[in-house]
Every structure is written in C-alpha cells, then in structure tokens.
Short mmCIF file of C-alpha atoms in Angstrom, two decimals:
data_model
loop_
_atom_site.label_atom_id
_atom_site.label_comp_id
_atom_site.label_asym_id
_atom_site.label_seq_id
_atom_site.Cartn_x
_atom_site.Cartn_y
_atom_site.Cartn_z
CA UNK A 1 101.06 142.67 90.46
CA UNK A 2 98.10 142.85 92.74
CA UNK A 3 96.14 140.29 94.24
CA UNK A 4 95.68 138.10 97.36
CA UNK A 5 98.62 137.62 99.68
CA UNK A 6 100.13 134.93 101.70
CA UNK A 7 98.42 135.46 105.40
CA UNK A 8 99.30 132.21 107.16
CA UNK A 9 100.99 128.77 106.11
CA UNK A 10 100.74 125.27 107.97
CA UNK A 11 102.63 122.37 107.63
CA UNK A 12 102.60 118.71 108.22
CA UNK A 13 104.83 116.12 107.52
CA UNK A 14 105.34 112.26 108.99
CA UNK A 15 106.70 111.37 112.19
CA UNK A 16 108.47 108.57 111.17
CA UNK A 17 112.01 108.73 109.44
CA UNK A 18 114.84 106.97 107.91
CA UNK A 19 118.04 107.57 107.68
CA UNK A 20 120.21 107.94 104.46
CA UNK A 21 122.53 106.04 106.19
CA UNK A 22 120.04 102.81 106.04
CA UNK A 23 120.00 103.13 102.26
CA UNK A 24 123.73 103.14 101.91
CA UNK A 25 124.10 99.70 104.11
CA UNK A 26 121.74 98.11 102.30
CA UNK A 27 122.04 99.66 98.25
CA UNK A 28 126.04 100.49 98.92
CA UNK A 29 124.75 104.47 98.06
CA UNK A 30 122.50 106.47 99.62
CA UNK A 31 120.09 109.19 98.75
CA UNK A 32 122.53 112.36 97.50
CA UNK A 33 122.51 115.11 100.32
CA UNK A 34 119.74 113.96 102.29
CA UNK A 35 120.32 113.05 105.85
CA UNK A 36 117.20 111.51 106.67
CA UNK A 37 113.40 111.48 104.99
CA UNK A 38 109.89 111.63 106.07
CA UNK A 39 107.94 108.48 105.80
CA UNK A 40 103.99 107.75 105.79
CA UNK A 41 102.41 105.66 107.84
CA UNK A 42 100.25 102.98 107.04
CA UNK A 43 96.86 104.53 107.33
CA UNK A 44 98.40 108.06 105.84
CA UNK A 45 98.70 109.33 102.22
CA UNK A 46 98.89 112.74 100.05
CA UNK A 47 94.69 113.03 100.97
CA UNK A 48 95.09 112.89 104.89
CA UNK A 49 98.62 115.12 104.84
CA UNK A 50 96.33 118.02 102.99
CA UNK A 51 93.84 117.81 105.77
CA UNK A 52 96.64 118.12 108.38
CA UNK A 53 97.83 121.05 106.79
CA UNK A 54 95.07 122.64 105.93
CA UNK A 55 93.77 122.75 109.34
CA UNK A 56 96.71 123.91 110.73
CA UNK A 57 96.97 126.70 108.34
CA UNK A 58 93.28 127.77 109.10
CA UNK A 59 94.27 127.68 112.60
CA UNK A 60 97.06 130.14 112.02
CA UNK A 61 95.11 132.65 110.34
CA UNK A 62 92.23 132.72 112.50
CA UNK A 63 90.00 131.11 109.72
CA UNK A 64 87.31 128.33 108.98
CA UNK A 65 86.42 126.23 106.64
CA UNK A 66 83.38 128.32 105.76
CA UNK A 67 85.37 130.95 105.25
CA UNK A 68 87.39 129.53 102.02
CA UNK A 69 86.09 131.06 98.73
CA UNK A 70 88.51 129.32 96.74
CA UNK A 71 90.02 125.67 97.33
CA UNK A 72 93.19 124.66 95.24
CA UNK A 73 94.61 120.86 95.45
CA UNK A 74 98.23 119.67 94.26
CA UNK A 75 99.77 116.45 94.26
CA UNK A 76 101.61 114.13 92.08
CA UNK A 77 100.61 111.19 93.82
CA UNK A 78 96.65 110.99 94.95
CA UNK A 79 95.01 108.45 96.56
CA UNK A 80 93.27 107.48 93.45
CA UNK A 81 94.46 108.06 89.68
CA UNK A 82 91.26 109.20 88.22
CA UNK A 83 89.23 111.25 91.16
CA UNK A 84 88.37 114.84 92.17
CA UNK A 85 89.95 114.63 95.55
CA UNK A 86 88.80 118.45 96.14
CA UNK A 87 85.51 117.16 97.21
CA UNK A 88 86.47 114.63 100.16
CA UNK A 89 89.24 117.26 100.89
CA UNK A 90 86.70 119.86 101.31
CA UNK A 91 84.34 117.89 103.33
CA UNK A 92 86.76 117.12 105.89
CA UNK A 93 87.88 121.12 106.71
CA UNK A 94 84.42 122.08 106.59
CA UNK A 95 84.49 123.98 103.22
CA UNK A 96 80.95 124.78 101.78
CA UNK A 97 80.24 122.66 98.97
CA UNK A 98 79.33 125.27 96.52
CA UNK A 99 83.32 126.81 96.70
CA UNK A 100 85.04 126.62 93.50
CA UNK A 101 88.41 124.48 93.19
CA UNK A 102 90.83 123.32 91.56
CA UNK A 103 93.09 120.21 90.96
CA UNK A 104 96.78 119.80 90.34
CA UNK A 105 98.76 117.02 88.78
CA UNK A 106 101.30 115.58 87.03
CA UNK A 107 104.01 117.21 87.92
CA UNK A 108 106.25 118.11 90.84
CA UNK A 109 105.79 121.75 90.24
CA UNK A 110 102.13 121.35 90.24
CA UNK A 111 102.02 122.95 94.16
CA UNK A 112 103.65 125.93 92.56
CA UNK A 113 101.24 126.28 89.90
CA UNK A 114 98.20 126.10 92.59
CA UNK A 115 99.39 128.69 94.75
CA UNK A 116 100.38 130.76 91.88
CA UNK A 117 96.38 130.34 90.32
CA UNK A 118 95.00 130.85 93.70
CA UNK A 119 96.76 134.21 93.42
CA UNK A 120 95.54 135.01 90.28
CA UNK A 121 92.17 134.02 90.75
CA UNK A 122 91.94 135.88 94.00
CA UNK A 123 90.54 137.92 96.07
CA UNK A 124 87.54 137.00 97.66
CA UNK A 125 86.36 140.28 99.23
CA UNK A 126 86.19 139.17 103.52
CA UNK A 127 86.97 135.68 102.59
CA UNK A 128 90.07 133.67 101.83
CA UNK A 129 91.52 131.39 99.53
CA UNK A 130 93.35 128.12 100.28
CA UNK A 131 95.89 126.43 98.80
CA UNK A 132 97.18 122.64 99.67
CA UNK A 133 100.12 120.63 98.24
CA UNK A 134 100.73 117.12 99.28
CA UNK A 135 103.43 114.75 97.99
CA UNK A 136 104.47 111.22 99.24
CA UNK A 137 106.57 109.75 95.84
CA UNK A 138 108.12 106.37 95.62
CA UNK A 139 109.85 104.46 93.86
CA UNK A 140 111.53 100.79 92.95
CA UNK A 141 112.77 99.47 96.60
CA UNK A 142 116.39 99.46 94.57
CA UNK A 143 115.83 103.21 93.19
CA UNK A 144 117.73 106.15 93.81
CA UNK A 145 114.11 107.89 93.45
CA UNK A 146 112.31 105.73 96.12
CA UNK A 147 116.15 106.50 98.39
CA UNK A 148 114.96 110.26 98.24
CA UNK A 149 111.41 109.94 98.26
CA UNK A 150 109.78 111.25 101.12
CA UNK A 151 106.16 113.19 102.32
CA UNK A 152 105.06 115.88 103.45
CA UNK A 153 102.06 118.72 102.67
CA UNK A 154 101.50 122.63 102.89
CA UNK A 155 99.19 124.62 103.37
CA UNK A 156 98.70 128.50 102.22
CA UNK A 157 95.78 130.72 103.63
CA UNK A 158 95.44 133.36 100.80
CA UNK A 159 94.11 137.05 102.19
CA UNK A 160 94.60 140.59 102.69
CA UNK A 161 98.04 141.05 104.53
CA UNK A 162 100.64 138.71 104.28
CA UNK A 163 103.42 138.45 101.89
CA UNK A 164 102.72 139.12 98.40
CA UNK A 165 103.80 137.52 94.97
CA UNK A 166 105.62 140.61 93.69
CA UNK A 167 106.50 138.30 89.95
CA UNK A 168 106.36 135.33 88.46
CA UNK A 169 107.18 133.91 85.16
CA UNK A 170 107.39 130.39 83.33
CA UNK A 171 109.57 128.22 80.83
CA UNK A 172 109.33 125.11 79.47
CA UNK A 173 111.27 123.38 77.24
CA UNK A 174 111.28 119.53 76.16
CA UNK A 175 113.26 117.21 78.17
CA UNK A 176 111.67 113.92 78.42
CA UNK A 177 113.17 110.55 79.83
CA UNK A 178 114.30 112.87 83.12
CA UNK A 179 111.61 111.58 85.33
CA UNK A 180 107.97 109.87 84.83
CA UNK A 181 105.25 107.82 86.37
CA UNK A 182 104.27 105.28 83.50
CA UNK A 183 100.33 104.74 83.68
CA UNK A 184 98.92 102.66 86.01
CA UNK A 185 102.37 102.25 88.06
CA UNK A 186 102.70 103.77 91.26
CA UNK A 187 106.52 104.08 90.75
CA UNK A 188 108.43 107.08 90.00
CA UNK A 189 111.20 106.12 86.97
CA UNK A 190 113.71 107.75 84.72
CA UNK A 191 116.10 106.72 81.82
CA UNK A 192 118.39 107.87 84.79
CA UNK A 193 120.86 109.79 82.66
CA UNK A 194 122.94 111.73 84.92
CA UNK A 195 124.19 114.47 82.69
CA UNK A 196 121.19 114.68 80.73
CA UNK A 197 119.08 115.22 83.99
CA UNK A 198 121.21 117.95 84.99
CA UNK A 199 121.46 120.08 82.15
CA UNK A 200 117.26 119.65 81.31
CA UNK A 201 116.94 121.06 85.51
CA UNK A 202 119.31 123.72 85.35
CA UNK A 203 118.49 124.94 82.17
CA UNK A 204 114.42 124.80 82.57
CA UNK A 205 114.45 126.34 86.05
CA UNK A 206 117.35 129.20 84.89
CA UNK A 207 115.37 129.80 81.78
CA UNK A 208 112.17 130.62 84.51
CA UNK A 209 114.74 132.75 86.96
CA UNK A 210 116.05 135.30 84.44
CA UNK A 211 112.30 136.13 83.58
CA UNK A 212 111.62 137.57 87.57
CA UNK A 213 113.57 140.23 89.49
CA UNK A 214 115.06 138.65 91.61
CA UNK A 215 116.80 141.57 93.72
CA UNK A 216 118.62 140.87 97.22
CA UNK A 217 116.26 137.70 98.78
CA UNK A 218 116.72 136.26 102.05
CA UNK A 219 116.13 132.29 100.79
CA UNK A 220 115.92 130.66 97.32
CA UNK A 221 113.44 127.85 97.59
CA UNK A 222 114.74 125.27 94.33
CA UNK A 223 112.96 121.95 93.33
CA UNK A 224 114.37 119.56 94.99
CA UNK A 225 114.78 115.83 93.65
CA UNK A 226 117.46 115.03 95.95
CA UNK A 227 119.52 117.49 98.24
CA UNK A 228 122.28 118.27 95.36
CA UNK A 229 120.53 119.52 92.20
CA UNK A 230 119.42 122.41 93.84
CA UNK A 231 123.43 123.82 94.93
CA UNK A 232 124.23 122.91 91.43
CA UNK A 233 121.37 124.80 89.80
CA UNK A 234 121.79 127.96 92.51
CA UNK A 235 125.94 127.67 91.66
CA UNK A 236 124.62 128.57 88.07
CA UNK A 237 122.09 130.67 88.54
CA UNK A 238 124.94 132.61 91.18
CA UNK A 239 122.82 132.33 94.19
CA UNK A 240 124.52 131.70 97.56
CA UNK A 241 124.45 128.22 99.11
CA UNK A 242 123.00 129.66 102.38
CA UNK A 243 120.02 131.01 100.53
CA UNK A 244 118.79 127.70 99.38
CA UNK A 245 119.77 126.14 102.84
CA UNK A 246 117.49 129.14 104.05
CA UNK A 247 114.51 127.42 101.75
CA UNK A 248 114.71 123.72 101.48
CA UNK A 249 113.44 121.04 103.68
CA UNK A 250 114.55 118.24 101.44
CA UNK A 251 117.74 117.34 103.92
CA UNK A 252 115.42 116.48 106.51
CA UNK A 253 112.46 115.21 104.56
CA UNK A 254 113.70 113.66 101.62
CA UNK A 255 112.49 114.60 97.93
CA UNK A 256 108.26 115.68 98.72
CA UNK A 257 107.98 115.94 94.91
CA UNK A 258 104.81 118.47 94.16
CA UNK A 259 104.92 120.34 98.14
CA UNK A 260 108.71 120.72 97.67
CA UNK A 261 109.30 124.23 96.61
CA UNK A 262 106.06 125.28 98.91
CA UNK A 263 107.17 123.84 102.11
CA UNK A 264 110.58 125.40 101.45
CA UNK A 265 108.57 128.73 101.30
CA UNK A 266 107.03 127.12 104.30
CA UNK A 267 110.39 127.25 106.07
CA UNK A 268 111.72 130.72 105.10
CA UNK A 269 108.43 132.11 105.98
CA UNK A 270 108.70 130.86 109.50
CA UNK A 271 112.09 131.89 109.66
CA UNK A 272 111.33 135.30 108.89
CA UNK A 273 112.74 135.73 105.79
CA UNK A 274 110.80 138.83 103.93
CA UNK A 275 112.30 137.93 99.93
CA UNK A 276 112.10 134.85 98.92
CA UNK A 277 112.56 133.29 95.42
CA UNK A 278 111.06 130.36 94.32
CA UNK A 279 110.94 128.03 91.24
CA UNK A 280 108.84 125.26 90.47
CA UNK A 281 110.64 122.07 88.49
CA UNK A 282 108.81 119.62 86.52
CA UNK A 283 110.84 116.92 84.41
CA UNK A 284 109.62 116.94 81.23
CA UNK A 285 110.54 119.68 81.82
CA UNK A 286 108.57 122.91 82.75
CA UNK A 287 109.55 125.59 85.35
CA UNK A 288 107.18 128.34 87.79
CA UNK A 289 109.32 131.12 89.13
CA UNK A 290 108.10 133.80 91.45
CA UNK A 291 109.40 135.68 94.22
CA UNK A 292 107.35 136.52 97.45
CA UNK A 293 108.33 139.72 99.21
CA UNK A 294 106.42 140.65 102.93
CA UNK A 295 106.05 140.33 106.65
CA UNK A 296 103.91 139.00 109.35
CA UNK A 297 102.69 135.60 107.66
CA UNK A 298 101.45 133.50 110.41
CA UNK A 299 103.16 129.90 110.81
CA UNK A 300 101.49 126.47 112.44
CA UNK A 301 104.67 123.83 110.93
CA UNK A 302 104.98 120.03 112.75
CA UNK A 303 107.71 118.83 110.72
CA UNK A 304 109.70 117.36 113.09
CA UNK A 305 110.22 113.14 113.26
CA UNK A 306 110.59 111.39 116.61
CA UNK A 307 110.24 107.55 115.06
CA UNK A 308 113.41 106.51 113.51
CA UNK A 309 113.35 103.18 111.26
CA UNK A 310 115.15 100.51 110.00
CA UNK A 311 114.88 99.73 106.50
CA UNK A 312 113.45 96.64 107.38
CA UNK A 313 110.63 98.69 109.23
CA UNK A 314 110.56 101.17 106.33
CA UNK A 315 109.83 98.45 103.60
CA UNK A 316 106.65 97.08 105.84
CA UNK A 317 105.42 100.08 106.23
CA UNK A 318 105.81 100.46 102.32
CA UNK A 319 103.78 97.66 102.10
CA UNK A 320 106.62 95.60 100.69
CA UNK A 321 106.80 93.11 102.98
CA UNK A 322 103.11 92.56 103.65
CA UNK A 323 100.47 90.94 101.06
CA UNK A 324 97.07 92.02 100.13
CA UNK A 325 93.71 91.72 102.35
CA UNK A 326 92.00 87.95 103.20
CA UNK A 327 89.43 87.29 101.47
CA UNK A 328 86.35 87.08 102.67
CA UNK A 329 84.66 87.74 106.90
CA UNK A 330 85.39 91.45 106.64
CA UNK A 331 82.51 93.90 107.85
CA UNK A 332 80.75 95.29 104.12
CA UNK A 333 79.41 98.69 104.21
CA UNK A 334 78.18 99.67 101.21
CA UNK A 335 79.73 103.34 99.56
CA UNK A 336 75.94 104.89 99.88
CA UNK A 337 75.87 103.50 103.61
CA UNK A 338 79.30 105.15 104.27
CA UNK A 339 78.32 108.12 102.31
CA UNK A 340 75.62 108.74 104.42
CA UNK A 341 77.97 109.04 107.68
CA UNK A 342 80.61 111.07 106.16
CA UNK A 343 79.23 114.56 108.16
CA UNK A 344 80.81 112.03 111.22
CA UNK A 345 83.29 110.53 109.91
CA UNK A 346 85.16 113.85 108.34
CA UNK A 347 83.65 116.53 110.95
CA UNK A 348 82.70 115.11 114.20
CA UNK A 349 78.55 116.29 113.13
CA UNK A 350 76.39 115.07 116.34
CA UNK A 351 73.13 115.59 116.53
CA UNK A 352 71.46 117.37 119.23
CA UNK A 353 67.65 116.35 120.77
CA UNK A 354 65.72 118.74 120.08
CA UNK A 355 63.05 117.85 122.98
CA UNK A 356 65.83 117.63 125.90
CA UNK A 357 69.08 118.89 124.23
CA UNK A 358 71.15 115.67 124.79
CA UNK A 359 73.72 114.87 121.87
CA UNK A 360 73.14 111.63 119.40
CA UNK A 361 76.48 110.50 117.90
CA UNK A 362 75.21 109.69 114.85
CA UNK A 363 72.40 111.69 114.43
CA UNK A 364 69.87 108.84 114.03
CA UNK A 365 66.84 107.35 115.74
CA UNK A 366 65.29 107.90 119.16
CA UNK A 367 67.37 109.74 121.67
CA UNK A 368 68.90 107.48 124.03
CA UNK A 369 67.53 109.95 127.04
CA UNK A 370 64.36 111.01 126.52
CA UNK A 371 63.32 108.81 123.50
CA UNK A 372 62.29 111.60 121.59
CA UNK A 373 61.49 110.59 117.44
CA UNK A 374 61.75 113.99 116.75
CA UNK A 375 64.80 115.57 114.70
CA UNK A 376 68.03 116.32 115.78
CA UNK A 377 69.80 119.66 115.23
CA UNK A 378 73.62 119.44 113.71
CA UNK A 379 76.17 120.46 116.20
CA UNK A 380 79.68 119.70 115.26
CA UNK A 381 81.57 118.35 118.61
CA UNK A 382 84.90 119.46 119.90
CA UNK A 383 88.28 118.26 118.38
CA UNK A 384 89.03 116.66 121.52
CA UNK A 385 88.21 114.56 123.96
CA UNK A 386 88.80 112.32 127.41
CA UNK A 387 89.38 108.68 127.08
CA UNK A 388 86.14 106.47 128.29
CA UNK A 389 87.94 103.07 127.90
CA UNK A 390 90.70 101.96 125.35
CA UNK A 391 92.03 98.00 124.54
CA UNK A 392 94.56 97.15 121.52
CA UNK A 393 93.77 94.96 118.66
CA UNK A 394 97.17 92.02 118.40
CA UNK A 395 97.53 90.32 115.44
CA UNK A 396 95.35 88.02 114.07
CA UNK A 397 92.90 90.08 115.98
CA UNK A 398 92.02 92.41 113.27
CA UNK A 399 89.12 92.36 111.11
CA UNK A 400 90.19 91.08 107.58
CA UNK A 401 89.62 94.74 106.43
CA UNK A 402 92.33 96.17 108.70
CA UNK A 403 94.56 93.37 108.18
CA UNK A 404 96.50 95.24 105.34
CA UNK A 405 97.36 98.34 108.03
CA UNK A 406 97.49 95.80 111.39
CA UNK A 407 100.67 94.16 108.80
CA UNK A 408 102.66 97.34 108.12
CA UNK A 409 101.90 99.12 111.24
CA UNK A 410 101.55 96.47 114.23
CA UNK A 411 99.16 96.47 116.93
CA UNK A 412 96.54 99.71 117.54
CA UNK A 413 94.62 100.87 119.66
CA UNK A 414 90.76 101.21 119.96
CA UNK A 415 89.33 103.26 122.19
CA UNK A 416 85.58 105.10 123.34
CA UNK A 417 85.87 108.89 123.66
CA UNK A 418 83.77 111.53 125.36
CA UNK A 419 83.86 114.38 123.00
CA UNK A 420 81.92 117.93 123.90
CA UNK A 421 80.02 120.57 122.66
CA UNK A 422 78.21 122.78 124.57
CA UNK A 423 79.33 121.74 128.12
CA UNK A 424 77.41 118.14 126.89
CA UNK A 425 79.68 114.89 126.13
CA UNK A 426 78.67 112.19 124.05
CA UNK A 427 80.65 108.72 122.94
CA UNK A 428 82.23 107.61 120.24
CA UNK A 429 84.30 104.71 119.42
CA UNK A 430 87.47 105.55 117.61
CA UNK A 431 91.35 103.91 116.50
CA UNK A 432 94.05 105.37 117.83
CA UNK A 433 96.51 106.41 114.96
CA UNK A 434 99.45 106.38 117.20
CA UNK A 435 100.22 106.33 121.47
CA UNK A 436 98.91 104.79 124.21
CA UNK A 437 96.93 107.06 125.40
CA UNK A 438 94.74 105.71 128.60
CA UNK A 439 92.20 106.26 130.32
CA UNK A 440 91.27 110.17 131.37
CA UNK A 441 93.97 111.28 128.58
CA UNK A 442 93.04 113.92 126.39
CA UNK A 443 93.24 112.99 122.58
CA UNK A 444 92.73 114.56 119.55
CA UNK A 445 90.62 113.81 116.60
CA UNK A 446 92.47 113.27 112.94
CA UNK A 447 91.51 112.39 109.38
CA UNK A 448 93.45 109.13 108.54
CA UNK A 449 92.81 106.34 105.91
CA UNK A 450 90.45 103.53 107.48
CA UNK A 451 90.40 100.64 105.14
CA UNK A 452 90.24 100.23 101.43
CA UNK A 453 87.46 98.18 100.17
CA UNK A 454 85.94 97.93 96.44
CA UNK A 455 89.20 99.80 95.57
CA UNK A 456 87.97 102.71 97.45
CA UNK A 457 89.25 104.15 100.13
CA UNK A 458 87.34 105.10 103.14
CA UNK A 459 88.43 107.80 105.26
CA UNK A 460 87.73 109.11 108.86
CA UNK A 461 88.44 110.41 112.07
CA UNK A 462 91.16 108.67 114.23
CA UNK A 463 92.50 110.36 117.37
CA UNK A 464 96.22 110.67 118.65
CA UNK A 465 97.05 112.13 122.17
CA UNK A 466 96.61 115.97 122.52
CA UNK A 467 100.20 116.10 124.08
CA UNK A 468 101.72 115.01 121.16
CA UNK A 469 101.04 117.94 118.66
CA UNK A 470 102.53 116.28 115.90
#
C-alpha cells in the first residue's frame, strides 16, 4: 500500500510514578505485570501530554507547526466530554487554522485508528501530517483498572521517508461488559469477568492478526490493559515473548489506554527495530492490525520518571483527597477576555513596536519605551528564557482559583522571565510547573492546565528548568 510514512515520533509521559508494590500494601494485589506506572500531575491531562508530544515530534523531524497539512487527535479520556479538542491542540503547536483534522474516541484503539487514517488520508505534497494519542485512564481508587491506569502521549510526524505501513486489517466482534466508561463518569468499569475478558481480547485482536502478513518482525506492539494479556494473547497468536517486550511500555507506565499500542511503536522505533506488528484493542470489542516495516525514523522520547510516590501522594494528586474550589474572591476573566490572549498564552506571540522595535508582551497599548500608539507587529518569542525574579506561593496563599492544584500538588513557584527574540528580551510573569529554578536559570516554556473556571478549562504556558528535559 502506498502512502505517507512514519518520519519521526516523540514521546512524553509523567515524571511522577508509583509503584505496583504500593497497590499491593494497600488493596492486598497489585496491578498484574506492571512494575510501576506513570502518573499526571495536577495541572496535566490527555490535552497538555499531546502538546508535549507533538512538539517533540516536530522537533525530531525538522518540522513546524505550519507545516502540518493534516492534524489527527486520539484519546479516550479528554479534558472535556463533548469538545473539539483539535482546535486548542492546534493553537498551541502553531498549526494554521484552516488544516483539516480529525478526532478520536471511545476506545483504547482509537490512537491506532488515527495514525492508520492519517495514512490513508495522506500525503500532503512538501508538507506533513501529524498524528497525536494521549491517554491518562482511571478508575475506582479500589479498581484493578485505576491499579494499571497510567499516562502517557505520542506523537507521529507523517512524510516522505520513514517507515511505512506495509498492511493493515480490522475485526470486530461483540463483546460487551469487558470494559466501559458509563456516561458522565470519569471511571473506567467492567463486569470484571476474568475468563470472559480474555477470550473477547484474544479472540478480537487474533481475528485482526491473521488478516496482515505478518512475516519475521523485530517487536509485536499488543494492547495492553495490564502487563499480562498481551503474553497471553502473543502465546496464542505464537509470537515470542521478547517481541512484545521489544514493543510495550506498559511495565513501566502502567495501562495508557488509547496511546498504548502507539507508544509501544514508539519504543521499537527508537530501538531500531525495522518490522514491527501492531494491533489495536478496543473492549467491546474491535481490533486495528498493521505492521510497519522501515528505517531511519527520527526519535525525541522523555519517558523516564524521577518522582516516586506513595499512594497516599498518588490519591492527592488524583484529587481524592482534596475537595472542590472556595467559593467566591477568585480573579474572573471572562472566556472572550481569555480568548483574546490565547496567541500568548499557547505561543509566546509578543508584539513588536513598530516605531522603535522594542517587544510588548501582550501586544496591547502604548509601548512602554517610546510610547508609540501605533501597531505592533507579531513576533513569537523564544521557548526559553533567564529568570528575572521568582517567590513560591504556601498554602493558603493561593488564589481561590488555584486552590484545587495548590491541594494536590503543594507549594509552586511564580516567577518573571526574560524571554527573546531577535537579540531583544521582554518580561513575562509565569508558574513554574515543577523545580526551583532561581534566579539567572534558564527555563523552558510548557503548555499546562491553569485553572478551571465555568467548567472550562483554561490553558497556558508554564515553564520548568531547561536542564531538566523531561
């Protein structure tokens, strides 16, 4: 089959983790096969994990925003249950708003199905397509789903070299009762049926296998729920055990429900690995196989943890342990006020004078240097920049709007950075998403969720230090 190919993939998942081991102590089992899992911080969700990966698969290939013709989105758990999140998602990796895109849900194979569209729909002539999937699942504190949930998002930059999807094939076939979100819950469920689980998964994602040739493959990248079901479906499908080891992340990141089977691909890719199988799982059930055979895709991965937890830690930064905003004495901006700054907020868009060339940051009134009423020009400022001054916020120090985050996360930082463009700095005030970074550091800007407020969620730039590259 012809079409686009599979030029670079980035990944991103959460620094902090948990250990099985912390679900066994407290639940007398833990999650099955998995060692430890990713887990989202406060002011982090499926939304800001796309951005992180989607900038770090740009980055790989050499690519902008601008340059995406085609934008696909996956995720079985967005930010909001009814939204098109392809347009905020855009917005902060600089795509042009007239790209086409598309949105995929409702199922944990639903990353699978985007890249596999995105193939189909490509190509794009000299531009590229982009592909994102983004999970972070949970469920019931006493669940063996929420004991396996974890996060994580990647990335594909779809071009002319690369690895290419040499087959693919589906099969579906009704299972229901193996896994569901009931409307309006944010909880994953099942009738939790062990042998009825097992036979739906094995069966669906065989019945999707024997449609591709398969041939010799270097990694076998299999849905994973938890870190058995895969071995069990590979035993009957007669794939080695080191094949899926080859293409799964879920030991180390826990179950990333819809990004599962791509950041496995994610893995094998930047191991090297030129044949790779992979299927797509979807209680209900459904299965997307394909297999991906090439060299010389370009990697950018951070999936690597260096915050360990308690459980006690894990269920307040769940949000279990902490209640809903105060009422009332919060700052009120208005969604057409914050719509207006979202060029800052998501890309760092100054404004530069035109009379005397000094940057505005926003773009709005008289320039602080020579007064000029005139316009300003849109310049979009460096990633980084130096730390003018920084202070933390304690608690009880936080605006009521950040009193949610301040609760699951602890204290933060706020600090006043010089960012550049054009050998010119200008300030900006910005929280620190994690570190301490001081004064003179270099940091980083980030997309991360800043407060929730009407039942939206408002979203913008944080910064981290540039050291840490996670």
């Amino acid at each position: 089959m012809s079409g686009p190919r599979i030029t670079a993939v980035g990944a991103y998942a959460p620094r902090f983790r948990i250990a099985g081991s912390e679900f066994a102590q407290e639940w007398s089992r833990g999650p099955a096969g998995i060692t430890e899992k990713s887990v989202p911080d406060a002011d982090e969700d499926a939304l800001t994990m796309a951005v992180e990966a989607g900038k770090r698969a740009l980055a790989a290939a050499g690519c902008a925003g601008a340059d995406v013709a085609h934008l696909g989105f996956a995720s079985s758990t967005p930010p909001a249950e009814e939204e098109d999140l392809t347009a905020r998602l855009g917005s902060m990796l600089g795509v042009e708003e007239s790209t086409p895109r598309q949105q995929f849900g409702g199922s944990t194979r639903a990353g699978v199905q985007a890249l596999l569209s995105g193939v189909e729909i490509g190509p794009w002539n000299d531009s590229v397509g982009l592909v994102i999937a983004s999970d972070c699942p949970r469920g019931h504190p006493s669940d063996a789903h929420e004991h396996a949930a974890g996060a994580g998002a990647v990335a594909f930059v779809l071009g002319e070299k690369g690895a290419e999807v040499v087959s693919q094939a589906e099969f579906t076939t009704p299972y229901p009762g193996t896994r569901f979100r009931e409307r309006g819950s944010e909880y994953v469920d099942g009738l939790g049926v062990t042998g009825y689980d097992r036979e739906a998964y094995t069966e669906t994602v065989r019945g999707a296998v024997e449609q591709v040739y398969v041939g010799d493959i270097d990694a076998a990248c299999l849905q994973a729920p938890d870190g058995k079901l895969p071995y069990r479906a590979a035993k009957a499908l007669d794939i080695d055990t080191e094949l899926v080891q080859a293409g799964t992340t879920v030991h180390d990141l826990g179950d990333t429900g819809a990004a599962s089977v791509p950041l496995g691909l994610a893995k094998a890719l930047d191991a090297g690995c030129e044949r790779v199988l992979g299927v797509g799982y979807g209680a209900g059930g459904g299965a997307s196989a394909f297999v991906v055979d090439g060299e010389g895709v370009k990697t950018n991965l951070a999936l690597s943890g260096d915050a360990e937890l308690t459980y006690a830690e894990h269920l307040r930064r769940r949000g279990d342990l902490t209640g809903d905003s105060p009422a009332g004495g919060g700052a009120y901006v208005s969604m057409p006020a914050w719509h207006q700054s979202l060029p800052q907020r998501h890309r760092l868009v100054a404004g530069e004078c035109a009379e005397c060339g000094a940057l505005a940051f926003p773009p709005e009134g008289a320039c602080d240097k020579c007064g000029n009423l005139g316009t300003f020009e849109d310049v979009q400022l460096s990633g980084t920049g130096t730390v003018e001054a920084v202070t933390r916020i304690g608690q009880g120090g936080a605006p009521p709007e950040f009193a949610v985050q301040q609760a699951q996360s602890g204290d933060f930082g706020i600090t006043i950075v010089a960012f550049e463009y054009g050998g010119k700095t200008v300030s900006a005030p910005a929280q620190v998403a994690f570190g301490n970074p001081s004064v003179g550091d270099e940091v980083t800007a980030i997309i991360r969720r800043i407060y929730t407020q009407e039942g939206v969620t408002r979203y913008g730039f944080k910064v981290r230090s540039t050291d840490d590259n996670h």
